Coordinates of C-alpha atoms in Angstrom, one line a residue:
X1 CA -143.7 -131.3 154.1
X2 CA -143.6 -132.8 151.1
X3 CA -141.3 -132.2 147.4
X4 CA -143.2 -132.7 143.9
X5 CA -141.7 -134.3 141.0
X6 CA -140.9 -130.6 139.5
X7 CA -139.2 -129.0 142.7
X8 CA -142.0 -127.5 144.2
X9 CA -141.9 -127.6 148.3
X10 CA -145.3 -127.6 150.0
X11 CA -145.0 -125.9 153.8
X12 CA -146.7 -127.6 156.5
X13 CA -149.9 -125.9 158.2
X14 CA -148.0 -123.2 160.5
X15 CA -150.7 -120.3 162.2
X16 CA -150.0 -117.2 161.1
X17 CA -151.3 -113.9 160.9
X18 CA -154.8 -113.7 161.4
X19 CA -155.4 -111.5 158.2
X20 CA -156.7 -113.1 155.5
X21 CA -154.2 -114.2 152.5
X22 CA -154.3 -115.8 149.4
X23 CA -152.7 -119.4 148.8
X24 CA -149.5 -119.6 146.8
X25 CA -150.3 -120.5 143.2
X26 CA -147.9 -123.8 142.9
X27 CA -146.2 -124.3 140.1
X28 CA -146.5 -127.3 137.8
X29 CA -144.9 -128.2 134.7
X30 CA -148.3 -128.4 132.4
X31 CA -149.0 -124.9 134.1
X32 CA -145.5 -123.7 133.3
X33 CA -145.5 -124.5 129.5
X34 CA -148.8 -123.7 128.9
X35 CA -148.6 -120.3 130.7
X36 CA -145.4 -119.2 128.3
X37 CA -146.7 -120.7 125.5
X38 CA -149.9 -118.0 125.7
X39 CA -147.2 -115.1 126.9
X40 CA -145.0 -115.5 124.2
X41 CA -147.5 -116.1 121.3
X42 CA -149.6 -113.2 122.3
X43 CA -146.3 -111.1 122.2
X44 CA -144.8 -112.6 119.1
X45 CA -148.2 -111.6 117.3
X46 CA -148.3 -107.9 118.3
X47 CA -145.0 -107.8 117.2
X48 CA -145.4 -109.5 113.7
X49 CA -148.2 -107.3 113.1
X50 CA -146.3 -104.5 112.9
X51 CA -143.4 -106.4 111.0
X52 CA -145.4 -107.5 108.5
X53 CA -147.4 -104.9 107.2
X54 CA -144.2 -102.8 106.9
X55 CA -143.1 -104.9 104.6
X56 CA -146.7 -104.9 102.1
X57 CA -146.9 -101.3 102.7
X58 CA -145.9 -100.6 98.7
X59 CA -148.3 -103.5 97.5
X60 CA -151.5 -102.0 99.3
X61 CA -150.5 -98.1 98.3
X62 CA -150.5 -99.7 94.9
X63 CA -154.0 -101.5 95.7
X64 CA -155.8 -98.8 96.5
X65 CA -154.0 -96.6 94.6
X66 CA -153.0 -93.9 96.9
X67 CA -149.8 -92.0 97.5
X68 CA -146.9 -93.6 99.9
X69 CA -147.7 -90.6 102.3
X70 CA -150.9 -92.1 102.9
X71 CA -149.3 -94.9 104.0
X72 CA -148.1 -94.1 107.4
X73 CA -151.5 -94.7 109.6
X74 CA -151.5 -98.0 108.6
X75 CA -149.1 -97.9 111.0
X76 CA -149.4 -94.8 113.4
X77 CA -153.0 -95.9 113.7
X78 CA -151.8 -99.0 115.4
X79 CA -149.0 -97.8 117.6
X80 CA -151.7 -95.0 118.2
X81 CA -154.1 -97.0 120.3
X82 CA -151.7 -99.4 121.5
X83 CA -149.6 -97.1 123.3
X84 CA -152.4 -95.2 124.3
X85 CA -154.8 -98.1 126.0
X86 CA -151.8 -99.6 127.8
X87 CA -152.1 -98.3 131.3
X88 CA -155.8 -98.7 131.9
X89 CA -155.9 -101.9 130.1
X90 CA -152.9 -103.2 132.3
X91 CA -154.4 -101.4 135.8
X92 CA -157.9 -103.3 134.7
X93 CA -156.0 -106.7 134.7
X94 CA -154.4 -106.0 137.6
X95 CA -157.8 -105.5 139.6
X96 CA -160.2 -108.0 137.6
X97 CA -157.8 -110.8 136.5
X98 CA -154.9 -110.9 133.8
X99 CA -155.9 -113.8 132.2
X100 CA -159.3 -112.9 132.1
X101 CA -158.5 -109.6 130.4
X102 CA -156.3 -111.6 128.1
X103 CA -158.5 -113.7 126.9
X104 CA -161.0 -110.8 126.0
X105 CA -157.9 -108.5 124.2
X106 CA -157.0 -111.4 122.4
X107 CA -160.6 -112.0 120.7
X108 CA -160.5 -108.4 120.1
X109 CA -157.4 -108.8 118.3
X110 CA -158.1 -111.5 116.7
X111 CA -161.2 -110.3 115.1
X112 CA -160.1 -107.0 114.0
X113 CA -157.1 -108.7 112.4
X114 CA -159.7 -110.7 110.1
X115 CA -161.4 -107.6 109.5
X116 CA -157.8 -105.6 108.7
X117 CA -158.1 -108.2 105.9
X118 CA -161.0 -107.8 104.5
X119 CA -161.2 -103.7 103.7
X120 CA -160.9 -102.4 100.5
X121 CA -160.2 -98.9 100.9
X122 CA -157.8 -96.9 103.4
X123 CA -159.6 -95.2 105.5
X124 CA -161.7 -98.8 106.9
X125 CA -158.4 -99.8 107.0
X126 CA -156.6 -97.6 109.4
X127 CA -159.9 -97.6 111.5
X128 CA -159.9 -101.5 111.6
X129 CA -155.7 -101.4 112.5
X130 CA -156.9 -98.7 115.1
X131 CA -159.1 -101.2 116.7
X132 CA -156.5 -104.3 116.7
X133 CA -154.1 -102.3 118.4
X134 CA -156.2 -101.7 121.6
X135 CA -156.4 -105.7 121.3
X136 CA -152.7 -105.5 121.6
X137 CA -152.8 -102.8 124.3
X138 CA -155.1 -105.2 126.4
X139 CA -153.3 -108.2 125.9
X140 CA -149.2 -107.3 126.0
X141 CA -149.4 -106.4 129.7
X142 CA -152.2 -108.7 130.9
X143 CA -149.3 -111.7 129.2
X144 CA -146.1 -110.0 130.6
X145 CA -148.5 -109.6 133.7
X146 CA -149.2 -113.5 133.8
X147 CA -145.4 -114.0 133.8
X148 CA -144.4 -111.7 136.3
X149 CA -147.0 -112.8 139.0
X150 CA -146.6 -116.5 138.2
X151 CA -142.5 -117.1 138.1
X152 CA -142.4 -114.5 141.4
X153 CA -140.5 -115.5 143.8
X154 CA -138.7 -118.1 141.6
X155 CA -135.5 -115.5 140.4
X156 CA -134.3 -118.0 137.9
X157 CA -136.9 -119.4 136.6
X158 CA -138.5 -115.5 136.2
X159 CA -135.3 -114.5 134.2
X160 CA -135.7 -117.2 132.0
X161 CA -139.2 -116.8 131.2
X162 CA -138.6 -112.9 130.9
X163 CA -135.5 -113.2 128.3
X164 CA -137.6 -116.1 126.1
X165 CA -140.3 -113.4 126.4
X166 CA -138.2 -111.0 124.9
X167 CA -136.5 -113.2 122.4
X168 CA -140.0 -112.6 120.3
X169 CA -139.6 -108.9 120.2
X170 CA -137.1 -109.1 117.3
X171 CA -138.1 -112.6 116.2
X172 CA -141.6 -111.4 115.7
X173 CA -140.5 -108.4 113.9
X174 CA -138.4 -109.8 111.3
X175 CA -140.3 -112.9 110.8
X176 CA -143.5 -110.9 110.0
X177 CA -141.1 -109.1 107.4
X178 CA -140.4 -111.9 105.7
X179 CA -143.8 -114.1 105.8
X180 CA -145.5 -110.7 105.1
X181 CA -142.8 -110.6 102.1
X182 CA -143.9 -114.2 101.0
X183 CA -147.4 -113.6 101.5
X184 CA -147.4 -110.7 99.0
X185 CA -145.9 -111.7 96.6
X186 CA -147.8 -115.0 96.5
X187 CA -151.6 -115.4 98.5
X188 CA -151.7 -111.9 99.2
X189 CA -150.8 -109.5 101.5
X190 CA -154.6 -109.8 103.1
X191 CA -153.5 -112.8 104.6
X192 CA -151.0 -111.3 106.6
X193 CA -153.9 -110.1 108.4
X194 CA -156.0 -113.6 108.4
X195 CA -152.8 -115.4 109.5
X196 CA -152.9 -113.1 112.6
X197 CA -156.2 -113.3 113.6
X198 CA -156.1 -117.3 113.2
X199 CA -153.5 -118.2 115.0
X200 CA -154.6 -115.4 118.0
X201 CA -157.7 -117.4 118.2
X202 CA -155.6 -120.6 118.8
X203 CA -153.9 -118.7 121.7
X204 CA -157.0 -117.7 122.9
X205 CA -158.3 -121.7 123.4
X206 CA -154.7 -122.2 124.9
X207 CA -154.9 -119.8 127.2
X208 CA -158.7 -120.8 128.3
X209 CA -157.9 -124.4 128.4
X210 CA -154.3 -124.3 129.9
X211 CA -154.1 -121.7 132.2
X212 CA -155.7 -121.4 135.9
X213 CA -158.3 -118.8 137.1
X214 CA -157.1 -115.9 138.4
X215 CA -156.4 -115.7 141.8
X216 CA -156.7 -112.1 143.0
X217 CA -155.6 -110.3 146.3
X218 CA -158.6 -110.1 148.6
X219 CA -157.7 -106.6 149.5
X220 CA -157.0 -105.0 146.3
X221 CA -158.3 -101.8 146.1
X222 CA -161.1 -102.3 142.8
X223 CA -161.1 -98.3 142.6
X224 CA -160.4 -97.9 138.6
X225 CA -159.2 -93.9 138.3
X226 CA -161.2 -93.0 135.4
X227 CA -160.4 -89.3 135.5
X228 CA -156.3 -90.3 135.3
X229 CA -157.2 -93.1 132.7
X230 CA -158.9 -89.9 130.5
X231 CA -156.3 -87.7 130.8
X232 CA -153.3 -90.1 130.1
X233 CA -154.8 -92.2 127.4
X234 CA -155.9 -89.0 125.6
X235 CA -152.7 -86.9 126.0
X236 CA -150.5 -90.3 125.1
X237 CA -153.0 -90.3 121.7
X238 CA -152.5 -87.0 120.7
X239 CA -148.8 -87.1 121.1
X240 CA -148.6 -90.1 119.5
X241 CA -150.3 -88.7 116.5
X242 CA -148.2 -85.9 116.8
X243 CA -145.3 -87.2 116.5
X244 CA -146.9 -89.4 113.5
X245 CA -148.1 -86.7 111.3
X246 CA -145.4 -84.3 111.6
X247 CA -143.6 -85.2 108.8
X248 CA -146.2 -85.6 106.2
X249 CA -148.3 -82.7 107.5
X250 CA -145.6 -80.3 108.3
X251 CA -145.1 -79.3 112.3
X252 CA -145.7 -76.2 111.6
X253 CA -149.5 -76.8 110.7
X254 CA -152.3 -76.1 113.2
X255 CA -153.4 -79.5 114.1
X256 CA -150.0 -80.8 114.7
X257 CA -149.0 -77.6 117.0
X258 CA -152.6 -78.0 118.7
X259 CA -151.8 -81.6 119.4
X260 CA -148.6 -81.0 120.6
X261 CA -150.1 -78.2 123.1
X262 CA -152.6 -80.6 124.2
X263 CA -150.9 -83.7 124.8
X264 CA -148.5 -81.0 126.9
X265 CA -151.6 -79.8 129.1
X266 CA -153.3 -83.1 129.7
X267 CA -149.9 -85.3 130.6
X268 CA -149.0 -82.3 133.6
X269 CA -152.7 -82.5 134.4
X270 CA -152.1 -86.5 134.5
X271 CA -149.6 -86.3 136.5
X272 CA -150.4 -84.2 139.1
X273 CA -154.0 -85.6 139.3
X274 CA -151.8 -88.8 139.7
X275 CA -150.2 -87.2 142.8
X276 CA -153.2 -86.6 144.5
X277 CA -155.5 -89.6 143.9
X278 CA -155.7 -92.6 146.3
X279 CA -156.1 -94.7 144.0
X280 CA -154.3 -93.9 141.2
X281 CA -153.7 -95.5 137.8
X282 CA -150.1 -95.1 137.9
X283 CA -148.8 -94.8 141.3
X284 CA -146.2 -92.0 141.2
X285 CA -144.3 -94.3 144.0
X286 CA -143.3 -96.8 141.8
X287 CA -140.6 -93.8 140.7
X288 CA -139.5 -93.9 144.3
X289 CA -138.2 -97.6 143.8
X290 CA -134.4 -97.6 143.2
X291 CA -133.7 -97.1 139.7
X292 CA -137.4 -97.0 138.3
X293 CA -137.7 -94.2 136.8
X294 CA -133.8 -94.2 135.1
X295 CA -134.6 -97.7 133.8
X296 CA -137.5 -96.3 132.2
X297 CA -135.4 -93.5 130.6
X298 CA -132.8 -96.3 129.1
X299 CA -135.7 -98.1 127.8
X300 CA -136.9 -94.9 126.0
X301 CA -133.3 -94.3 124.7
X302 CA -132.7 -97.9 123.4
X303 CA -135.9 -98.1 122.1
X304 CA -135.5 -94.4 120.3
X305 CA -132.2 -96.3 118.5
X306 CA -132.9 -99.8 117.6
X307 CA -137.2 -99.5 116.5
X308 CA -137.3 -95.8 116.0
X309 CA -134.0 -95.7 113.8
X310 CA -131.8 -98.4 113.2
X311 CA -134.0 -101.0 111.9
X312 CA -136.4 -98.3 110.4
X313 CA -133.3 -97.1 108.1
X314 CA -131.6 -100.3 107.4
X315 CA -134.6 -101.6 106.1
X316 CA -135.0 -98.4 103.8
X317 CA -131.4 -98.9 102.9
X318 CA -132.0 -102.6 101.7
X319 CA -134.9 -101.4 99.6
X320 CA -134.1 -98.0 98.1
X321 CA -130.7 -98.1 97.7
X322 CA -129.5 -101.6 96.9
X323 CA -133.2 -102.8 95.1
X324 CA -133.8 -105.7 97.4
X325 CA -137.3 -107.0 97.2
X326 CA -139.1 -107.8 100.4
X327 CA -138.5 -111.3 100.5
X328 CA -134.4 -110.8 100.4
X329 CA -134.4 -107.8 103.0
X330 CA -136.3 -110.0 105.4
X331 CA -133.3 -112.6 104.2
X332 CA -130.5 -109.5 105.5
X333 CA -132.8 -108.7 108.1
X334 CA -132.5 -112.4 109.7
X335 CA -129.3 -112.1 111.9
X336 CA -131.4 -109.5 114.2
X337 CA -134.0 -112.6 114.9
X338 CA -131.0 -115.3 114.9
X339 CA -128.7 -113.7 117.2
X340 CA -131.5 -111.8 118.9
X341 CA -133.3 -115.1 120.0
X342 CA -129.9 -116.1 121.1
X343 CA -128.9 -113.1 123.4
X344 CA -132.4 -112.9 125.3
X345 CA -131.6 -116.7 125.6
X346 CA -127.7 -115.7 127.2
X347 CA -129.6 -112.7 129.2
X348 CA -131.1 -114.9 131.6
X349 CA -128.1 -116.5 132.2
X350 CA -125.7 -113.1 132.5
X351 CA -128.6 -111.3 134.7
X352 CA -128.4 -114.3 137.1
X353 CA -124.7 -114.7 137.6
X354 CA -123.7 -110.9 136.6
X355 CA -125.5 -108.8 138.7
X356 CA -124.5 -105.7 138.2
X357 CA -126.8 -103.8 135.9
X358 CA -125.1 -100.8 136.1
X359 CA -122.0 -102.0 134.2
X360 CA -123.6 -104.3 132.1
X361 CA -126.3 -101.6 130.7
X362 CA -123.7 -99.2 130.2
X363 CA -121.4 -101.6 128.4
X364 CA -124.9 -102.7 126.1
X365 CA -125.5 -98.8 125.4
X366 CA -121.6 -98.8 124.0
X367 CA -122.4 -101.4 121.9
X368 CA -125.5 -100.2 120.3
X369 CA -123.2 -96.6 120.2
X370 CA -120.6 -98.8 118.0
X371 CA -123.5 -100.7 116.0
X372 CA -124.9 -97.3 114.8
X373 CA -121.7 -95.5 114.5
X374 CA -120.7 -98.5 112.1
X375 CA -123.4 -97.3 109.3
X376 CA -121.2 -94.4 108.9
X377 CA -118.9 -96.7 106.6
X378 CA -122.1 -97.6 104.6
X379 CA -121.7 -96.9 100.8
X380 CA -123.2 -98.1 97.8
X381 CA -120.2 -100.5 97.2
X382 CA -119.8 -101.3 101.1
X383 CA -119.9 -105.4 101.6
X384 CA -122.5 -106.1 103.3
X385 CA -120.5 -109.2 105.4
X386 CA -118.0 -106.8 106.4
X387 CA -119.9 -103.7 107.8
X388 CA -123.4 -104.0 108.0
X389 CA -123.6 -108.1 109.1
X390 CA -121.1 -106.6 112.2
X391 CA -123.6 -103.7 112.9
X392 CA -126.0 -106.1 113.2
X393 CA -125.0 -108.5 115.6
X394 CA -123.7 -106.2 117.5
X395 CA -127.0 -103.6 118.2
X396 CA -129.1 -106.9 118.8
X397 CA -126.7 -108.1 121.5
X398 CA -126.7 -104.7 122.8
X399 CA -130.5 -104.3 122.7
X400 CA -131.6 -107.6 123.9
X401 CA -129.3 -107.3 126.9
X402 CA -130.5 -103.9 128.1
X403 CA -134.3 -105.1 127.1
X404 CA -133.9 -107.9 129.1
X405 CA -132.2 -106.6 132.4
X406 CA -134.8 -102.9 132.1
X407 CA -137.0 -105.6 132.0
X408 CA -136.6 -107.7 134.8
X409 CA -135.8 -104.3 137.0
X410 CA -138.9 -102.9 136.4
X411 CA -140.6 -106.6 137.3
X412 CA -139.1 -107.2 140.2
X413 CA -139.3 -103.6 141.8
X414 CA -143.4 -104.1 141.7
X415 CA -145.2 -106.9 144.0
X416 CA -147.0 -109.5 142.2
X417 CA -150.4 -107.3 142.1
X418 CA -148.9 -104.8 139.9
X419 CA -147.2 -106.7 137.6
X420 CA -149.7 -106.2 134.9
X421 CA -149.0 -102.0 135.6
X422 CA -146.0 -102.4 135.3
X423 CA -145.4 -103.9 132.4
X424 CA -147.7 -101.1 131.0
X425 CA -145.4 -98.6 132.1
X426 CA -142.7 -100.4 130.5
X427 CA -144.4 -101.1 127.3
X428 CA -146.1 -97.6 126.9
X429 CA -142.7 -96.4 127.3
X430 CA -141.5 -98.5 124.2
X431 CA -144.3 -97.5 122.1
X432 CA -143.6 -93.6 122.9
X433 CA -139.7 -93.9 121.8
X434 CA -140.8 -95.7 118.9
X435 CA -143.0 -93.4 118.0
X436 CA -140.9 -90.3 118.7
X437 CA -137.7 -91.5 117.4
X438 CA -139.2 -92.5 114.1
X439 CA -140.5 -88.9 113.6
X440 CA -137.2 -87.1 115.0
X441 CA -134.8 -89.3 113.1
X442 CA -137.1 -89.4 109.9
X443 CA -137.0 -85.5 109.8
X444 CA -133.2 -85.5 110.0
X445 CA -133.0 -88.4 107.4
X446 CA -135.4 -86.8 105.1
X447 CA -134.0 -82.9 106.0
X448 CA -130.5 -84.2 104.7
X449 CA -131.5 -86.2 101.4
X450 CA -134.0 -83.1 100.2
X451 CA -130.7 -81.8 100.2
X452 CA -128.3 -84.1 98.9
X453 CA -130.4 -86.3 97.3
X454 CA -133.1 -84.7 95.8
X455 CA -133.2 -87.8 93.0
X456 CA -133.2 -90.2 95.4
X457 CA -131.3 -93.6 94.5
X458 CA -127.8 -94.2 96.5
X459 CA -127.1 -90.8 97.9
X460 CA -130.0 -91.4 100.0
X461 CA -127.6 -93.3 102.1
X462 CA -126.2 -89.9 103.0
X463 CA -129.3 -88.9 105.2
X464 CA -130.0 -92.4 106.3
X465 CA -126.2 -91.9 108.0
X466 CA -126.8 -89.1 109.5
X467 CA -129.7 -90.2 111.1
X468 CA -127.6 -93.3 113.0
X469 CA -125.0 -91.2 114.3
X470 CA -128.0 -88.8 115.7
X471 CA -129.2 -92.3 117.6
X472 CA -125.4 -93.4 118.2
X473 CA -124.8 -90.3 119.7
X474 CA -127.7 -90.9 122.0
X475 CA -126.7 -94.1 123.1
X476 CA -123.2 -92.5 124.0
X477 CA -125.1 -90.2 126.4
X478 CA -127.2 -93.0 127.8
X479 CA -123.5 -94.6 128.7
X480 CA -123.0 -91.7 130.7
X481 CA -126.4 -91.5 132.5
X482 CA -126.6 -95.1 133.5
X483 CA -123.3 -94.8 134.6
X484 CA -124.8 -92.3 137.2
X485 CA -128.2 -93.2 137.4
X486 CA -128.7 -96.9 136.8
X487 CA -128.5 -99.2 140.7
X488 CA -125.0 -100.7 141.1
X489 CA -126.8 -103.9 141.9
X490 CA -129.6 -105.6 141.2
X491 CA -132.8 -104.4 143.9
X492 CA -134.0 -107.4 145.9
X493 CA -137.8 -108.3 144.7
X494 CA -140.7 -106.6 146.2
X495 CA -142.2 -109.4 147.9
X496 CA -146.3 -108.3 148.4
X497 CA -148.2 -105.3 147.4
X498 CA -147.7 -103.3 150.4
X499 CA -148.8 -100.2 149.2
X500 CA -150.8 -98.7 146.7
X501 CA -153.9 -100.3 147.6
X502 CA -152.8 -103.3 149.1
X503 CA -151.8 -104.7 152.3
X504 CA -149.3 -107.6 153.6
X505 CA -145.8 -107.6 154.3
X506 CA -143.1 -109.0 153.3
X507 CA -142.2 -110.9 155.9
X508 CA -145.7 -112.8 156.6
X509 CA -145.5 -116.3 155.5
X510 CA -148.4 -117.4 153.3
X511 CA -149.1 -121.3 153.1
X512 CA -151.6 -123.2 152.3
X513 CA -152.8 -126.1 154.7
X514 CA -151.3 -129.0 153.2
X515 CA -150.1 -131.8 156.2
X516 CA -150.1 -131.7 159.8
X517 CA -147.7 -129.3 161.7
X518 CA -144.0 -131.0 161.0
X519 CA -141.8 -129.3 164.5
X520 CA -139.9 -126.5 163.5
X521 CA -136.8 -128.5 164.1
X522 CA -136.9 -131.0 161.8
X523 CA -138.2 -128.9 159.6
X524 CA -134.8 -127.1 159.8
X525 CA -133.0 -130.2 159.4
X526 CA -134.8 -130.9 156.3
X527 CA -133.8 -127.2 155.0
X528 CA -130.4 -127.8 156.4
X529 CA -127.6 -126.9 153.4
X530 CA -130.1 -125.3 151.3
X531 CA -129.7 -121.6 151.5
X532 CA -133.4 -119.6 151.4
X533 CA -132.4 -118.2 147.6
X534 CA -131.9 -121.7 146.6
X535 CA -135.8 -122.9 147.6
X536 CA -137.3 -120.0 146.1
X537 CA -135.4 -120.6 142.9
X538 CA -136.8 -123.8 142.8
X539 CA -140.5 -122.8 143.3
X540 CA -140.5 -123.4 147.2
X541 CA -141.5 -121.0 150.3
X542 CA -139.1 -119.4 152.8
X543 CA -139.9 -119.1 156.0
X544 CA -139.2 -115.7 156.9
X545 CA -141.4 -115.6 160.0
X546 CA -143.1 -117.8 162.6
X547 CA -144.6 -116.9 165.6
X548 CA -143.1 -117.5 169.2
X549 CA -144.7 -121.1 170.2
X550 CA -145.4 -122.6 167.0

């Protein structure tokens, strides 16, 4: 039995079971770095793509010199095909290898980001942001995938890894706000787009270079469900675009009614396809795991609040109503990324030592409840140190906590064969509240200031209010239903991928041959004082089972 310099403990040869399993992938420091430098670029990057073309929205509507309604499937487009690809595209990299299906969503994005860049009228435009954001579809699971299966076992080392994961979230958001700011009003807001696509293909070397082959379970069931992969990835794009075009083409009209109707039809026809196939895309069991499917409901509330309205609004507010240019809302925008970067940081400490998700998601949700209710002392005259710099700290706390511990719930109720589908889940989720919350709270916004302020300038405040107590009031429910809902503790980690396909149990120790058989009591002497959570925390095997005689 040996110990390597970064805490990893190699087994002796011990016989086993006699089924075939596959070696424990041993963690190394080159390995580690490398392996969240990839995850957390790739994130950070479909992130800033978003953040940054919000932001030079105005300068290409003045380019191509087309109306600000137009506008909107520069970005729908984008959250149209990323939200839409994300379960296949995650089930794929489940079966045939996350990093290989990395690498090719990367390249994908990566070259549609160039070509974002080089189009000169709209419509190539939205096509071309369309195509990046399957790249991003293929490439945000297959990365939070690569995590998940790599730091299991390892609890603190996989909350780490998971809150620096979701530190880029808001850091990638508002720093593409303000280098999209700087770029267009100085090289040009077509650089935003090169930028992106350079820098992915630097990840993409990275990633080729520094990270191992995939190591796949021998008895994964390859069956792809194409028929579930149809009907959810085409009922998740229609409601997306749904939920999109409402506003500017009325829900009333035909197409968005038809849309609507459809998306209906072909998600129950998902589902219960879903019920009945062996071998389906999204396993309805993993809503049988304690607290799977109310974590997923939080996410979809939180996300509805902070991307759907706060930030949505706040950045409106900045630019409509006080005149900021982009470059000094990114400026007012930068406490989300500061303190945001610090509480994913503090989340991997609090989920370790505090766990008790219910009470700390429910406290989060109070927060964000506060943060939104706080914009209701907005006015034209309001300091923005003494209201609005408060509101912000305290909805990034909020949201990064409850990010962070949905996060690692959702990770750690999957084995490591289903990481990649589960982060779809997680991330499809995201995409949806997004989506819908923008619409909702945009109508209610929009509903109020038609209204009140058909001129526009500061009264537009007044519908930009109501729409944060609208998400303030839905955070104050989501207090009450995690209070109910939401596991009391945090659920011990699935250790193998026992069902859905795959076979092994937890309880089967898996070694590879390293050094002759050490007896089994001085191997306990060696372990002596060192409690089974502690070895696995620091990259090490516990030996849960071993056969009479050996």
């Amino acid at each position: 039995m040996t110990a390597s310099l970064d805490g990893t403990i190699t087994a002796p040869s011990v016989e086993m079971t006699n089924e075939k399993q596959p070696s424990v992938q041993q963690p190394s420091r080159r390995q580690t770095i490398a392996i969240m430098l990839v995850a957390c670029s790739a994130n950070f990057l479909t992130i800033y793509a978003s953040g940054a073309v919000t932001i030079a929205l105005p300068t290409i509507a003045a380019e191509f010199d087309i109306q600000e309604s137009q506008l909107q499937w520069v970005i729908s487009a984008y959250a149209l095909t990323f939200a839409g690809f994300l379960l296949i595209l995650g089930r794929l990299a489940d079966i045939y290898g996350q990093k290989k299906i990395f690498i090719l969503g990367m390249i994908w994005f990566a070259v549609w980001s160039i070509v974002c860049g080089l189009m000169h009228n709209i419509i190539g435009l939205d096509i071309a942001r369309a195509l990046q954001g399957m790249g991003a579809a293929a490439s945000g699971p297959s990365a939070a995938g690569m995590l998940g299966k790599y730091f299991h076992g390892r609890p603190v080392a996989r909350n780490r890894a998971f809150s620096i994961f979701g530190a880029t979230n808001p850091i990638g958001f508002v720093a593409g706000m303000f280098i999209g700011g700087v770029f267009t009003q100085t090289i040009g807001w077509r650089w935003v787009f090169h930028l992106c696509g350079i820098v992915s293909m630097l990840v993409v070397l990275l990633a080729v270079f520094g990270i191992s082959r995939d190591e796949i379970h021998p008895d994964i069931d390859r069956r792809v469900d194409w028929i579930g992969a149809i009907l959810g990835t085409v009922g998740i794009v229609l409601l997306t675009y749904a939920v999109s075009a409402g506003n500017t083409d009325g829900w009333g009209s035909p197409q968005i009614i038809i849309s609507f109707i459809l998306s209906v039809l072909l998600l129950v026809g998902f589902i219960v396809y879903e019920h009945r196939c062996p071998y389906a895309l999204l396993p309805l069991s993993l809503f049988k795991r304690p607290g799977f499917g109310a974590i997923v409901l939080v996410l979809f509330s939180v996300q509805w609040t902070f991307g759907g309205t706060y930030l949505f609004h706040l950045t409106l507010a900045f630019q409509k109503v006080y005149n900021m240019s982009p470059i000094v809302t990114a400026l007012h925008l930068s406490p989300l990324t500061i303190m945001g970067a610090i509480a994913a940081l503090f989340s991997a400490y609090m989920i370790l030592n505090f766990q008790r998700p219910k009470l700390a998601i429910s406290g989060c949700m109070l927060l964000m409840a506060v943060a939104a209710g706080l914009f209701a002392f907005v006015h034209v005259d309001t300091s923005y140190w003494r209201v609005i710099f408060p509101s912000e700290l305290i909805v990034i706390i909020g949201y990064e906590l409850v990010y962070n511990y949905a996060n690692i719930l959702v990770q750690t109720s999957v084995g490591p064969h289903q990481q990649s589908l589960a982060s779809g889940v997680f991330a499809t989720t995201a995409q949806i509240a997004n989506g819908i919350g923008l619409a909702v709270e945009t109508t209610v916004s929009s509903a109020v200031n038609n209204s009140q302020a058909p001129n526009g300038g500061p009264d537009l405040l007044m519908g930009y209010r109501v729409a944060m107590l609208v998400a303030g009031g839905l955070q104050f429910a989501g207090v009450i239903f995690s209070a109910i809902f939401i596991p009391r503790d945090m659920p011990e980690e699935e250790g193998s991928d026992s069902i859905d396909g795959l076979v092994g149990s937890p309880s089967e120790l898996v070694v590879a041959p390293t050094e002759p058989a050490m007896e089994v009591p001085a191997l306990a002497r060696r372990m002596s004082g060192r409690s089974s959570e502690k070895v696995a925390e620091e990259g090490g095997v516990v030996l849960n089972e071993i056969k009479p005689g050996v």
